[in-house]
Coordinates of C-alpha atoms in Angstrom, one line a residue:
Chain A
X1 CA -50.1 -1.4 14.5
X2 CA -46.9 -0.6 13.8
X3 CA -47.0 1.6 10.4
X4 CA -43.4 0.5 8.7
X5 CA -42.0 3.1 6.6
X6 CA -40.1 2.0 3.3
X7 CA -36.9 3.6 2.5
X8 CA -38.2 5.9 0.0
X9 CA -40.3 7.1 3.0
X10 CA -38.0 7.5 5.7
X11 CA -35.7 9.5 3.1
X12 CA -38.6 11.7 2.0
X13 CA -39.3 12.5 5.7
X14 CA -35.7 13.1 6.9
X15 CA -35.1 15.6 4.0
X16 CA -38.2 17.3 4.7
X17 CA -37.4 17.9 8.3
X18 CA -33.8 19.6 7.3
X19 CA -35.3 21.8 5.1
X20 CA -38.3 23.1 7.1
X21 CA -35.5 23.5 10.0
X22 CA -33.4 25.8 7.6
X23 CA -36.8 27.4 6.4
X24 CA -37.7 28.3 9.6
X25 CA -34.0 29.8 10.5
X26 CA -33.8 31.9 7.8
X27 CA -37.2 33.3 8.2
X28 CA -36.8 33.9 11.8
X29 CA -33.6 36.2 11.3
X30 CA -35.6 38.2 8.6
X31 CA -38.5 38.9 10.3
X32 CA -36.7 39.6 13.7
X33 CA -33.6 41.7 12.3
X34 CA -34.3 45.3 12.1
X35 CA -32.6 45.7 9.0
X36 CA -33.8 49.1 8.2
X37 CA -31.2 49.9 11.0
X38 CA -28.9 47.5 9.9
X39 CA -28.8 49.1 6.4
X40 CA -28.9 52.8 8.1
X41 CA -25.9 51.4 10.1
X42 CA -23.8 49.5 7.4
X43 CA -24.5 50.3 4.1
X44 CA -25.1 53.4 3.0
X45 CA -24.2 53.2 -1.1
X46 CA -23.1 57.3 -0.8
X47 CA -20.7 56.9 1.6
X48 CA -19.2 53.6 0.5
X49 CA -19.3 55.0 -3.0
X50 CA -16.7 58.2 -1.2
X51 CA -14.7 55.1 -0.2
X52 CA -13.6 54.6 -3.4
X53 CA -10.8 55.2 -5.0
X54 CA -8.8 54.9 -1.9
X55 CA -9.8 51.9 -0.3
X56 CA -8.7 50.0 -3.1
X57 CA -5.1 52.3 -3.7
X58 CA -4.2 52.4 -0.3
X59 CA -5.6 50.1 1.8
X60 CA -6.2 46.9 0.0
X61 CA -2.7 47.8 -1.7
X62 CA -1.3 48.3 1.7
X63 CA -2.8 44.9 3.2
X64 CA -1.3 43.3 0.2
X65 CA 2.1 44.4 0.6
X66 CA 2.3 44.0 4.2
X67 CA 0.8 40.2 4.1
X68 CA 3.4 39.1 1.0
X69 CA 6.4 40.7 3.1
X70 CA 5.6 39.5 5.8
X71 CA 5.2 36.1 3.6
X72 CA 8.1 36.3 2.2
X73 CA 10.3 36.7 5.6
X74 CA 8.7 34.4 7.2
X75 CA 8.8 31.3 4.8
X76 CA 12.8 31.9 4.4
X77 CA 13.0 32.1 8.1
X78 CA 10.4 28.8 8.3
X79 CA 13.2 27.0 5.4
X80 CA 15.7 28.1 8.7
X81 CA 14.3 26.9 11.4
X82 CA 12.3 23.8 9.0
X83 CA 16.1 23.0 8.3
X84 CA 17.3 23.8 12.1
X85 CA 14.5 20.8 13.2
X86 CA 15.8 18.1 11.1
X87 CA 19.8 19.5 12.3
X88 CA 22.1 16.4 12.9
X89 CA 23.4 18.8 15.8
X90 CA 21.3 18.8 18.6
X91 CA 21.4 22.7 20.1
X92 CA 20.0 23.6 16.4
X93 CA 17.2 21.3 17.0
X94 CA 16.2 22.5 20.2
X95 CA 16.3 26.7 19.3
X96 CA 14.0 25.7 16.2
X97 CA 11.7 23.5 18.8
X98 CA 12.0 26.7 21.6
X99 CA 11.4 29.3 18.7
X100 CA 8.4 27.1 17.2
X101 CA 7.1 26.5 20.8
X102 CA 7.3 30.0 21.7
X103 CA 6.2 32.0 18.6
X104 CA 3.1 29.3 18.0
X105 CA 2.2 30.1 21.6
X106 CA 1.8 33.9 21.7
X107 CA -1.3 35.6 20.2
X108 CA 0.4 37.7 17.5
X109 CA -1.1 41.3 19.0
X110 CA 1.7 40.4 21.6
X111 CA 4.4 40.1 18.7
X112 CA 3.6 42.9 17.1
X113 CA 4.0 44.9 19.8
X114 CA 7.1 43.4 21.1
X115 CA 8.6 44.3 17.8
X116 CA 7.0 48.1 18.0
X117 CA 8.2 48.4 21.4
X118 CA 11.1 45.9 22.5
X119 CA 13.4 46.1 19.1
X120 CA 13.8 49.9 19.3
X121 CA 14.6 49.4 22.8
X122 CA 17.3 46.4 22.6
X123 CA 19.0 48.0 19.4
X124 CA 19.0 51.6 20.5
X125 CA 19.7 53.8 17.2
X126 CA 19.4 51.1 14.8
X127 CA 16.2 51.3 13.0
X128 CA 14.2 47.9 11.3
X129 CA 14.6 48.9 7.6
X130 CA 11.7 49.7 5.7
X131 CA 10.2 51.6 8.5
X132 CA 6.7 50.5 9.3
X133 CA 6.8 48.0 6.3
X134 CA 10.2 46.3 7.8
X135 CA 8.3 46.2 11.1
X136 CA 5.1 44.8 9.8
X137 CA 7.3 42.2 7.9
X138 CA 9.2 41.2 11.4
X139 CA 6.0 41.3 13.3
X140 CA 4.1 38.7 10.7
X141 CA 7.2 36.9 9.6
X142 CA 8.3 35.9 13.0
X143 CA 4.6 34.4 13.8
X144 CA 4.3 32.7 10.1
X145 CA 7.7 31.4 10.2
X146 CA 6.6 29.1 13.4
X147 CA 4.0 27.8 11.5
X148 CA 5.5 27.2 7.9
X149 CA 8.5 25.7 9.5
X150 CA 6.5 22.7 10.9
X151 CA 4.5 22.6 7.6
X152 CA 7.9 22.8 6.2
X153 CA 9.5 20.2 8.4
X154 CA 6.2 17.5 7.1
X155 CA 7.3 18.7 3.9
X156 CA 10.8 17.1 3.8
X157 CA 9.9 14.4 5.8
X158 CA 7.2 13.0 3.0
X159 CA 9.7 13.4 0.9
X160 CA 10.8 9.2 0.1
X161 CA 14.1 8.5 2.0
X162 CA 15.0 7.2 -1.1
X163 CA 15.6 10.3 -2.8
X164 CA 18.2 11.8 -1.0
X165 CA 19.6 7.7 -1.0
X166 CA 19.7 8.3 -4.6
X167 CA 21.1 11.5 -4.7
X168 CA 23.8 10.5 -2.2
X169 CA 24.7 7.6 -4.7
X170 CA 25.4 10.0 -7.3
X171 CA 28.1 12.4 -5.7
X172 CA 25.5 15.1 -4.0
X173 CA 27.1 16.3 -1.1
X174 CA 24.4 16.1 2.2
X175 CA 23.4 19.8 1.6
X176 CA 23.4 19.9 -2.3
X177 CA 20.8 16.7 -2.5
X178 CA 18.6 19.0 -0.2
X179 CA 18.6 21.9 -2.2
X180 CA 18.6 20.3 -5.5
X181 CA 16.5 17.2 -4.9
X182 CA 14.7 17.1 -1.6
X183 CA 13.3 21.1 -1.1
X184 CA 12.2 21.2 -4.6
X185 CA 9.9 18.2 -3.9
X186 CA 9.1 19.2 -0.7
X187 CA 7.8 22.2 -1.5
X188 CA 5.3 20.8 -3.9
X189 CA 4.0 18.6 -1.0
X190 CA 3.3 22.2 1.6
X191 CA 1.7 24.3 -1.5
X192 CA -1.5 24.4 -0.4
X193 CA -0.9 24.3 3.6
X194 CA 1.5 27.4 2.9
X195 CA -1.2 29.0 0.5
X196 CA -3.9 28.3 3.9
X197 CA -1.0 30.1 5.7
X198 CA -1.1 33.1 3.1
X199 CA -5.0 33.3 3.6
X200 CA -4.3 33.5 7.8
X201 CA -1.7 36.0 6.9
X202 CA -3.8 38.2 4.9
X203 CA -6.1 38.8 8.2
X204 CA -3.3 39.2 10.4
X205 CA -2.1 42.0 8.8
X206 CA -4.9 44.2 10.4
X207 CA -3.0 43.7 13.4
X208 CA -0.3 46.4 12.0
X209 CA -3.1 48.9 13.5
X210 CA -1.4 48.6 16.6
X211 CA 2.0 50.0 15.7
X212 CA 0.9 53.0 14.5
X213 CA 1.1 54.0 11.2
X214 CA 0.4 57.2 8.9
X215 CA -2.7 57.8 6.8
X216 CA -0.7 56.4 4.0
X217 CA 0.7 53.6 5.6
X218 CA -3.7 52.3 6.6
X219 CA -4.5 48.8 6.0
X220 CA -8.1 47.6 5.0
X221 CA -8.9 47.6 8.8
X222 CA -7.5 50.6 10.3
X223 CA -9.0 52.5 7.1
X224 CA -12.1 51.4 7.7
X225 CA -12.4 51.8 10.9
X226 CA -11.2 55.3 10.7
X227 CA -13.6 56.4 8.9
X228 CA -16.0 54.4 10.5
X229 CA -15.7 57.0 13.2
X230 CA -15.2 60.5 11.0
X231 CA -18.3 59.5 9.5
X232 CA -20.4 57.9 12.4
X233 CA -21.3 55.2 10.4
X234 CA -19.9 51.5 10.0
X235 CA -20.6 51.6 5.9
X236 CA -16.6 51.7 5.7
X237 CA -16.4 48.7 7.8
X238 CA -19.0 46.2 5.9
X239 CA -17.1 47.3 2.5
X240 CA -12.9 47.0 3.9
X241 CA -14.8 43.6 5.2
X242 CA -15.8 42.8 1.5
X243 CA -12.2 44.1 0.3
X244 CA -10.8 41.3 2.7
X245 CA -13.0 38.2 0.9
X246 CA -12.4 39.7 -2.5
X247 CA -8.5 38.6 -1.9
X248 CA -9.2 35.3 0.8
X249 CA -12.3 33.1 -1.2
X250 CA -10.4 33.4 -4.6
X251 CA -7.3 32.1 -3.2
X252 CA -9.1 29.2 -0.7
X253 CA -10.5 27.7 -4.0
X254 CA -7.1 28.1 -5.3
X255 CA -6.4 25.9 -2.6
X256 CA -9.0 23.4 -2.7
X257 CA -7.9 22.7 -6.3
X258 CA -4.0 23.0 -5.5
X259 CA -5.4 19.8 -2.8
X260 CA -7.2 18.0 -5.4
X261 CA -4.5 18.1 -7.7
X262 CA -1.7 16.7 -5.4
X263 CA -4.4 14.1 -4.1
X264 CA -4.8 12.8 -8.1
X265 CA -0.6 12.8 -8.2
X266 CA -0.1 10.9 -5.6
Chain B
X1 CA 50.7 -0.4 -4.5
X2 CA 49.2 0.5 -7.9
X3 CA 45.7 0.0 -8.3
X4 CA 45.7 -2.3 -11.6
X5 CA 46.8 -5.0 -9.7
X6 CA 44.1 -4.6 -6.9
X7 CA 40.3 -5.9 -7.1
X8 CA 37.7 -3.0 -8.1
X9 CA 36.1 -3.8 -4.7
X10 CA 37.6 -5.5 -2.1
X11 CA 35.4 -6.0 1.1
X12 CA 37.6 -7.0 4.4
X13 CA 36.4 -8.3 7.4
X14 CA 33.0 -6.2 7.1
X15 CA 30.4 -6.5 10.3
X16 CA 27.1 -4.6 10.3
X17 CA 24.5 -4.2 13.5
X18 CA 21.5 -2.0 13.8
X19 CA 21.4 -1.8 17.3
X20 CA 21.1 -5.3 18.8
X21 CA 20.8 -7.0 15.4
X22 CA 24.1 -8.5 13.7
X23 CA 23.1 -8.3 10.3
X24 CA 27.0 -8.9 8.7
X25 CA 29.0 -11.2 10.8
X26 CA 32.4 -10.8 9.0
X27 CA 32.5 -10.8 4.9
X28 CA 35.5 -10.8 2.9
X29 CA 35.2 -10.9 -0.9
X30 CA 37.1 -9.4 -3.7
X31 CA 35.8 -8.4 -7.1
X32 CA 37.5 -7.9 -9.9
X33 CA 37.6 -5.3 -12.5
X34 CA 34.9 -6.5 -15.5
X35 CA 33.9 -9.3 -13.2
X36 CA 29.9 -9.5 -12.5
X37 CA 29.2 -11.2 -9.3
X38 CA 25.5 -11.9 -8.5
X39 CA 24.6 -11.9 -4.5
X40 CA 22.3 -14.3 -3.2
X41 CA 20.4 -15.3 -0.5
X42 CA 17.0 -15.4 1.6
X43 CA 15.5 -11.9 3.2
X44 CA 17.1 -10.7 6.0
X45 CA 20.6 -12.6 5.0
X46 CA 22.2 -9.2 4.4
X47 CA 22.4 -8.9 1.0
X48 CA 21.3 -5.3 0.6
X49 CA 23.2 -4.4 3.8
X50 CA 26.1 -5.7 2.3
X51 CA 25.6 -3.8 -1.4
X52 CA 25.0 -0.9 0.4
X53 CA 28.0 -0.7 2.5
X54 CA 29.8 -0.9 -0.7
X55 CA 28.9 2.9 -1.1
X56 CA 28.0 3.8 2.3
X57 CA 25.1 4.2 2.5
X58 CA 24.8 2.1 5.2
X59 CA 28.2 2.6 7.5
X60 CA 29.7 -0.8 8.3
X61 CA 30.3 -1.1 12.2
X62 CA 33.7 -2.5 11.5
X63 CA 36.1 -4.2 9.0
X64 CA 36.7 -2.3 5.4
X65 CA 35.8 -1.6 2.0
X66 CA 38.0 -0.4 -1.0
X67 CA 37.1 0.7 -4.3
X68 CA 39.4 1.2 -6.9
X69 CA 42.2 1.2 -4.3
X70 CA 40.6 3.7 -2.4
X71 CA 38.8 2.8 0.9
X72 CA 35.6 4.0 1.0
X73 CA 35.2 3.3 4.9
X74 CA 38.1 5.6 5.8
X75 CA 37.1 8.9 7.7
X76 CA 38.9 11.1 5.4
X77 CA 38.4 10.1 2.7
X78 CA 35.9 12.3 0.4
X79 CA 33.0 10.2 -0.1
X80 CA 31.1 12.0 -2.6
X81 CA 34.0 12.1 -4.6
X82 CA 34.3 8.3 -4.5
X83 CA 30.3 7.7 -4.6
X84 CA 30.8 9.1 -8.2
X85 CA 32.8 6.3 -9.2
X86 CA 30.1 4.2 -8.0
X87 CA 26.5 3.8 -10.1
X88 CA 23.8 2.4 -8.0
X89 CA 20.7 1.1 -9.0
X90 CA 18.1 0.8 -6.5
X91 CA 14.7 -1.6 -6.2
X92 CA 12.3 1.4 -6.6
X93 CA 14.2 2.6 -8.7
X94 CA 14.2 6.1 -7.1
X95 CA 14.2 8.3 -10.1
X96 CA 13.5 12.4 -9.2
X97 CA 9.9 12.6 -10.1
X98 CA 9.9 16.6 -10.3
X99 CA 12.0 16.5 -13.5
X100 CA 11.6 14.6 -16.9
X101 CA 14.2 11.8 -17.8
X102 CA 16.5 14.1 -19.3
X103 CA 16.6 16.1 -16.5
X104 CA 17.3 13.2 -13.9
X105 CA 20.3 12.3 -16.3
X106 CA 21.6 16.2 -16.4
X107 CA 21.2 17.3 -13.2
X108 CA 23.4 15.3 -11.0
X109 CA 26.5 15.7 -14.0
X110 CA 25.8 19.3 -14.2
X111 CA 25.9 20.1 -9.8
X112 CA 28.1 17.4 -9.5
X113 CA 30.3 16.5 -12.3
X114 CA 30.3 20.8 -13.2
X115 CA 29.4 19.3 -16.8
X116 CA 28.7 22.4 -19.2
X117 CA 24.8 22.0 -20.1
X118 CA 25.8 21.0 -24.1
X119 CA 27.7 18.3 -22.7
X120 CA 25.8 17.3 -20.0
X121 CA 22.9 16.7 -22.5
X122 CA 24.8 14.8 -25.0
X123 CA 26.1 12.4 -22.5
X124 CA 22.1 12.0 -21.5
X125 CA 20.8 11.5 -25.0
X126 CA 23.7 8.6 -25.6
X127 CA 23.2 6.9 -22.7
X128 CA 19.0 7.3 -22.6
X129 CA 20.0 5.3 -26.5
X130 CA 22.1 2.7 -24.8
X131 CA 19.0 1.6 -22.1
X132 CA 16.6 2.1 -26.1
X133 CA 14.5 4.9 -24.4
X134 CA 16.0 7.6 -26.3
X135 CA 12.3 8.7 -27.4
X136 CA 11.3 9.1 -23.7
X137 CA 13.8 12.2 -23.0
X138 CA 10.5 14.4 -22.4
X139 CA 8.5 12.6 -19.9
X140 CA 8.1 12.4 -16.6
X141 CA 8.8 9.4 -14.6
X142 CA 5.3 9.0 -13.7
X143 CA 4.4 8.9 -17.2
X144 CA 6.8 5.4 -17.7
X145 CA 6.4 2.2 -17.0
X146 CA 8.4 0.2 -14.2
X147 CA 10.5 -1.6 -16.6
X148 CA 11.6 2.0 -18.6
X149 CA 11.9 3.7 -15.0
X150 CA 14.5 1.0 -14.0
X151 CA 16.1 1.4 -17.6
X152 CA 16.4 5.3 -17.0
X153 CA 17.6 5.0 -12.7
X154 CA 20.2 2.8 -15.0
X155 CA 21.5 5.0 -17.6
X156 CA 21.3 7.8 -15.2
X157 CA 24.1 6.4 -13.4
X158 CA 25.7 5.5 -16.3
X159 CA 25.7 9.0 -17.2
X160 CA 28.3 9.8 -14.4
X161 CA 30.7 7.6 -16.0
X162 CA 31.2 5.3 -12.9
X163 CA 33.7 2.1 -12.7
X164 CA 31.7 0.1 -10.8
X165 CA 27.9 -0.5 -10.9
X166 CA 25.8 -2.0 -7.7
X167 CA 21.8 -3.4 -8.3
X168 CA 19.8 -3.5 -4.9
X169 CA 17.1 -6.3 -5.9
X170 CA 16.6 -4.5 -9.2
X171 CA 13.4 -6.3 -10.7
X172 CA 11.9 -7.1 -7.5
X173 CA 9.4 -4.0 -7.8
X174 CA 8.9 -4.7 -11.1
X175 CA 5.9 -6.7 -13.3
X176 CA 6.6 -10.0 -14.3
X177 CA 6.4 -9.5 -18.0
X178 CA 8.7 -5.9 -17.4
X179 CA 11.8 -7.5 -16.2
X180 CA 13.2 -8.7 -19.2
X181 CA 13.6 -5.5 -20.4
X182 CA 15.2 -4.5 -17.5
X183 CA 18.1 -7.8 -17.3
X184 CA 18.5 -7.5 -21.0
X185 CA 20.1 -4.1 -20.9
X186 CA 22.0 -5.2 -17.6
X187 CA 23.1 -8.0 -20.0
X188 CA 24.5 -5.9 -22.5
X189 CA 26.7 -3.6 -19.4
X190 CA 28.1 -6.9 -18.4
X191 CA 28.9 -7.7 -22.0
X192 CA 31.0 -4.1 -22.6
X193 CA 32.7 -5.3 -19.5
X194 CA 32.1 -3.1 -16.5
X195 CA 32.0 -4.5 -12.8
X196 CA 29.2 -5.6 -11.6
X197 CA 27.7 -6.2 -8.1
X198 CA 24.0 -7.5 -8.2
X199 CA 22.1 -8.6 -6.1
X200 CA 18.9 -10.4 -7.2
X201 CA 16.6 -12.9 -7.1
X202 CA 17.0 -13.8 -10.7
X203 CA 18.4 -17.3 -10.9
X204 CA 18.3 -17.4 -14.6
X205 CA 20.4 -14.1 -15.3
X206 CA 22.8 -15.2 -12.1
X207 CA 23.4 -18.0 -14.5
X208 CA 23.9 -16.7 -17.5
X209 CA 25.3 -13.9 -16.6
X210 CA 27.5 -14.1 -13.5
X211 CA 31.2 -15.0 -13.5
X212 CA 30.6 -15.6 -10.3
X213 CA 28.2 -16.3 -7.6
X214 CA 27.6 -15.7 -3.5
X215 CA 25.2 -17.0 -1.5
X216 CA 24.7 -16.1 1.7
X217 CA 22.7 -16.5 4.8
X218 CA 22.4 -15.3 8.3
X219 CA 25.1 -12.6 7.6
X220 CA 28.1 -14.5 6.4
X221 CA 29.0 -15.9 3.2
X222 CA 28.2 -19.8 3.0
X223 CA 29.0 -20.7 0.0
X224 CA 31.0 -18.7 -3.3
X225 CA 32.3 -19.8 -6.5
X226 CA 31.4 -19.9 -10.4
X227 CA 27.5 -19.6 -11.4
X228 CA 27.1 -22.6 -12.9
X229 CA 28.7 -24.3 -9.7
X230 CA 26.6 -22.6 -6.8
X231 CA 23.3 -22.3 -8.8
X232 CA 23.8 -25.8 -10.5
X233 CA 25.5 -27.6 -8.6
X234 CA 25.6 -26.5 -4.9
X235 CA 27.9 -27.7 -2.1
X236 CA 26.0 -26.5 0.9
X237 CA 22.6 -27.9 2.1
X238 CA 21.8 -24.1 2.9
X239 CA 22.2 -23.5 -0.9
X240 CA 20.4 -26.5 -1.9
X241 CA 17.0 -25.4 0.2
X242 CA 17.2 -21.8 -0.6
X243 CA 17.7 -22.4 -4.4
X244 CA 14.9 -25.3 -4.0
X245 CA 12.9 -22.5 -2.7
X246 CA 13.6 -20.0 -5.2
X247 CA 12.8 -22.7 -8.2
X248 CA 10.2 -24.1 -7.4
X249 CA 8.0 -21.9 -4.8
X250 CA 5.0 -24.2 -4.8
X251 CA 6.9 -27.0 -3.1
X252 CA 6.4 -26.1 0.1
X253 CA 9.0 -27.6 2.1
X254 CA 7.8 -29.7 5.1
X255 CA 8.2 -28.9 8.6
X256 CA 11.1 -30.0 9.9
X257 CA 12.6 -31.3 6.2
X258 CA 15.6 -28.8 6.2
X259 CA 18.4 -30.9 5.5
X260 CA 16.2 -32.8 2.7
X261 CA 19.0 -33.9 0.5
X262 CA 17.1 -33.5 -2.8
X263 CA 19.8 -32.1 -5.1
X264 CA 18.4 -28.2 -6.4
X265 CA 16.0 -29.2 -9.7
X266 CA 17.9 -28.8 -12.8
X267 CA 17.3 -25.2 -14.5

């Protein structure tokens, strides 16, 4: 009457069901997708091939540069404000919590063009140095610098309270135990969440299309889409979109390992 | 007043709260220079609080604390300056795990001190010989054992030259079979005569050790006086049950026996 199924059995069946649901997925797309189209449409190997050298020169070099300035701003202005949370002097505390709060909160299409449009306009006749790169720098940096500074702030704080006790009891001065014993160790702790933060600032830097920049000044996204539209076709798109995971899976596994690593220190 | 005539640590009329919680109700005690005075006392009797007040790192609420002749609780005085006459050894030792051995002895005498790098390194390789780990100078502090941690935290303070040493509980973190090591070379500090503040659990080292002994409980200093006295011989039935305690852990005391006269079992 009742038919009881041994555990071998019930595993068999269970398995056999999740794969005959992934089967059938993939099948459906590939018969349903009209992928003559799709290949018509996205990758045509003689225009992709035209791509070349430039996409790679200009572009992806472009991307590059703009995400690690950006980076680079926005993780000493993260130390700031990281630094500004943990103040013993309370109106410090509260600008890093407004800034945080504020710059966390605002899509960073709205940053960047704040910075395009409202800078030039506050500081009539001074210019952001570095021209589009300065800007692109100030536009990312402000956003990354919300985020790394409460990475940051976890950072210091998993740092043992005995460490700056012991530094303390051997002469450091409040500020030199920070730089010399505390930061050093904190930073080992946010490697990998700063690396993630790299990875998010990599994309973001397609948002530099909105400021308005010269043909040599195109990032992987604005390039592509350019000539998306010269040539009619989205080839250019598929292949800046390739340029992008070329740069982001290589360094997410560096972060997975960076993860595994600190878990096996700890 | 000059200062050879004054106690290497004089602690006056010292009170400590954390918020509601009285943790120092009023200690005086003097120590003198080459003297080793071993603290004692149940949890929570402010023991620690006490050593740590020493240097400041816990502020006393009131009452004061000189060192050397200088007072360390005075509000201009420069404390980091004065912190480097102090060594402190801590229970977890607290070592800087992102730099080897050598490195935890260098780098406080080279951004404090301003000790040249040649010098700074010398003074680390004698004093990393002194604690007998002079073959560890490479390795991280992960890489060593409690026992040789707690022997470097040691000569790293020794490294800044200090006058007066302080040991929070220093073998309580520590294997059984790793504390030897550990006393042995606290032994041999006490021998070349510097001053000494420990405080412990270790009866047997308070003993031998000690010039001189405190016990204390529920913030105050009950009973003080030569090691052999207070660990041998105690006055105060407070002593007597703690050190019972201590002894002999698997007599548990019975409810409500804790004036038991039973002198403290021999050592």
């Amino acid at each position: 009457m009742t038919s009881r199924l041994t555990r071998r059995q019930r595993r068999r069946i269970s398995q056999g069901v999740q794969y005959a649901v992934f089967v059938a997925v993939l099948v459906l797309i590939g018969l349903g997708a009209d992928w003559d189209r799709l290949q018509n449409q996205f990758a045509q190997k003689d225009l992709a091939s035209e791509l070349f050298p430039d996409i790679i020169t200009i572009a992806l070099r472009n991307t590059v540069v703009y995400t690690v300035s950006g980076f680079v701003f926005g993780l000493v202005l993260g130390l700031v404000i990281a630094l500004m949370r943990l103040s013993s002097v309370a109106p410090y505390r509260w600008v890093a919590s407004v800034y945080i709060e504020i710059f966390r909160g605002l899509p960073a299409l709205l940053i960047f063009i704040f910075v395009g449009v409202a800078v030039p306009l506050a500081f009539p006749g001074t210019e952001i140095p570095g021209g589009t790169y300065g800007k692109v720098a100030l536009g990312l940096g402000l956003v990354a610098a919300a985020y790394m500074a409460e990475t940051i702030r976890a950072g210091i704080q998993a740092v043992p309270k005995g460490q700056m006790e012991a530094a303390r009891s051997l002469g450091f001065s409040h500020a030199r135990a920070m730089v010399s014993v505390v930061i050093p160790q904190a930073f080992r702790i946010v490697i990998p969440p700063l690396t993630n933060e790299l990875v998010l600032l990599f994309k973001d830097s397609s948002l530099v299309l909105f400021l308005g920049v010269t043909l040599q000044e195109r990032e992987l996204t604005k390039f592509g889409r350019d000539l998306a539209s010269q040539t009619a076709n989205s080839t250019p798109i598929l292949v800046a979109g390739l340029c992008y995971l070329l740069v982001t899976v290589p360094l997410s596994i560096v972060v997975r390992r960076l993860e595994a690593r600190a878990d096996k220190a700890r | 007043m000059s200062s050879m005539d004054r106690p290497e640590i004089e602690i006056r009329g010292l009170h400590k709260s954390f918020g509601d919680n009285e943790v120092l109700r009023g200690i005086d005690l003097d120590i003198g220079r080459g003297e080793v005075v071993c603290v004692i006392g149940p949890s929570g009797s402010g023991k620690s609080t006490l050593l740590r007040c020493v240097n400041l790192l816990e502020e006393p609420t009131a009452g004061q604390v000189f060192v050397g002749g200088t007072e360390v609780t005075d509000l201009d005085v420069d404390i980091d300056a004065v912190r480097r006459r102090i060594g402190m050894v801590f229970q977890q030792f607290n070592l800087f795990p992102h730099v080897t051995v050598t490195e935890n002895l260098t780098l406080p005498q080279r951004r404090v001190l301003r000790r040249d790098k040649a010098e700074a390194f010398e003074v680390a390789r004698r004093n990393l010989e002194r604690v007998g780990l002079a073959d560890k100078a490479d390795a991280y502090p992960s890489q060593l054992s409690g026992g040789q941690q707690q022997r470097v935290a040691i000569a790293r303070a020794l490294s800044m030259g200090p006058e007066v040493m302080l040991f929070d509980e220093p073998t309580s973190a520590l294997d059984p079979e790793l504390v030897g090591e550990v006393l042995a070379v606290m032994r041999q500090l006490a021998a070349e005569g510097m001053t000494m503040m420990v405080v412990t659990h270790e009866m047997s080292f308070a003993r031998e050790v000690a010039d001189r002994v405190v016990f204390m409980d529920g913030g105050v200093i009950v009973e003080e006086g030569p090691a052999e006295r207070v660990v041998g011989d105690p006055q105060q039935v407070r002593t007597r049950n703690f050190l019972m305690r201590i002894l002999d852990p698997a007599a548990a005391e019975q409810p409500g026996d804790t004036t038991s006269e039973r002198p403290a079992k021999e050592l």
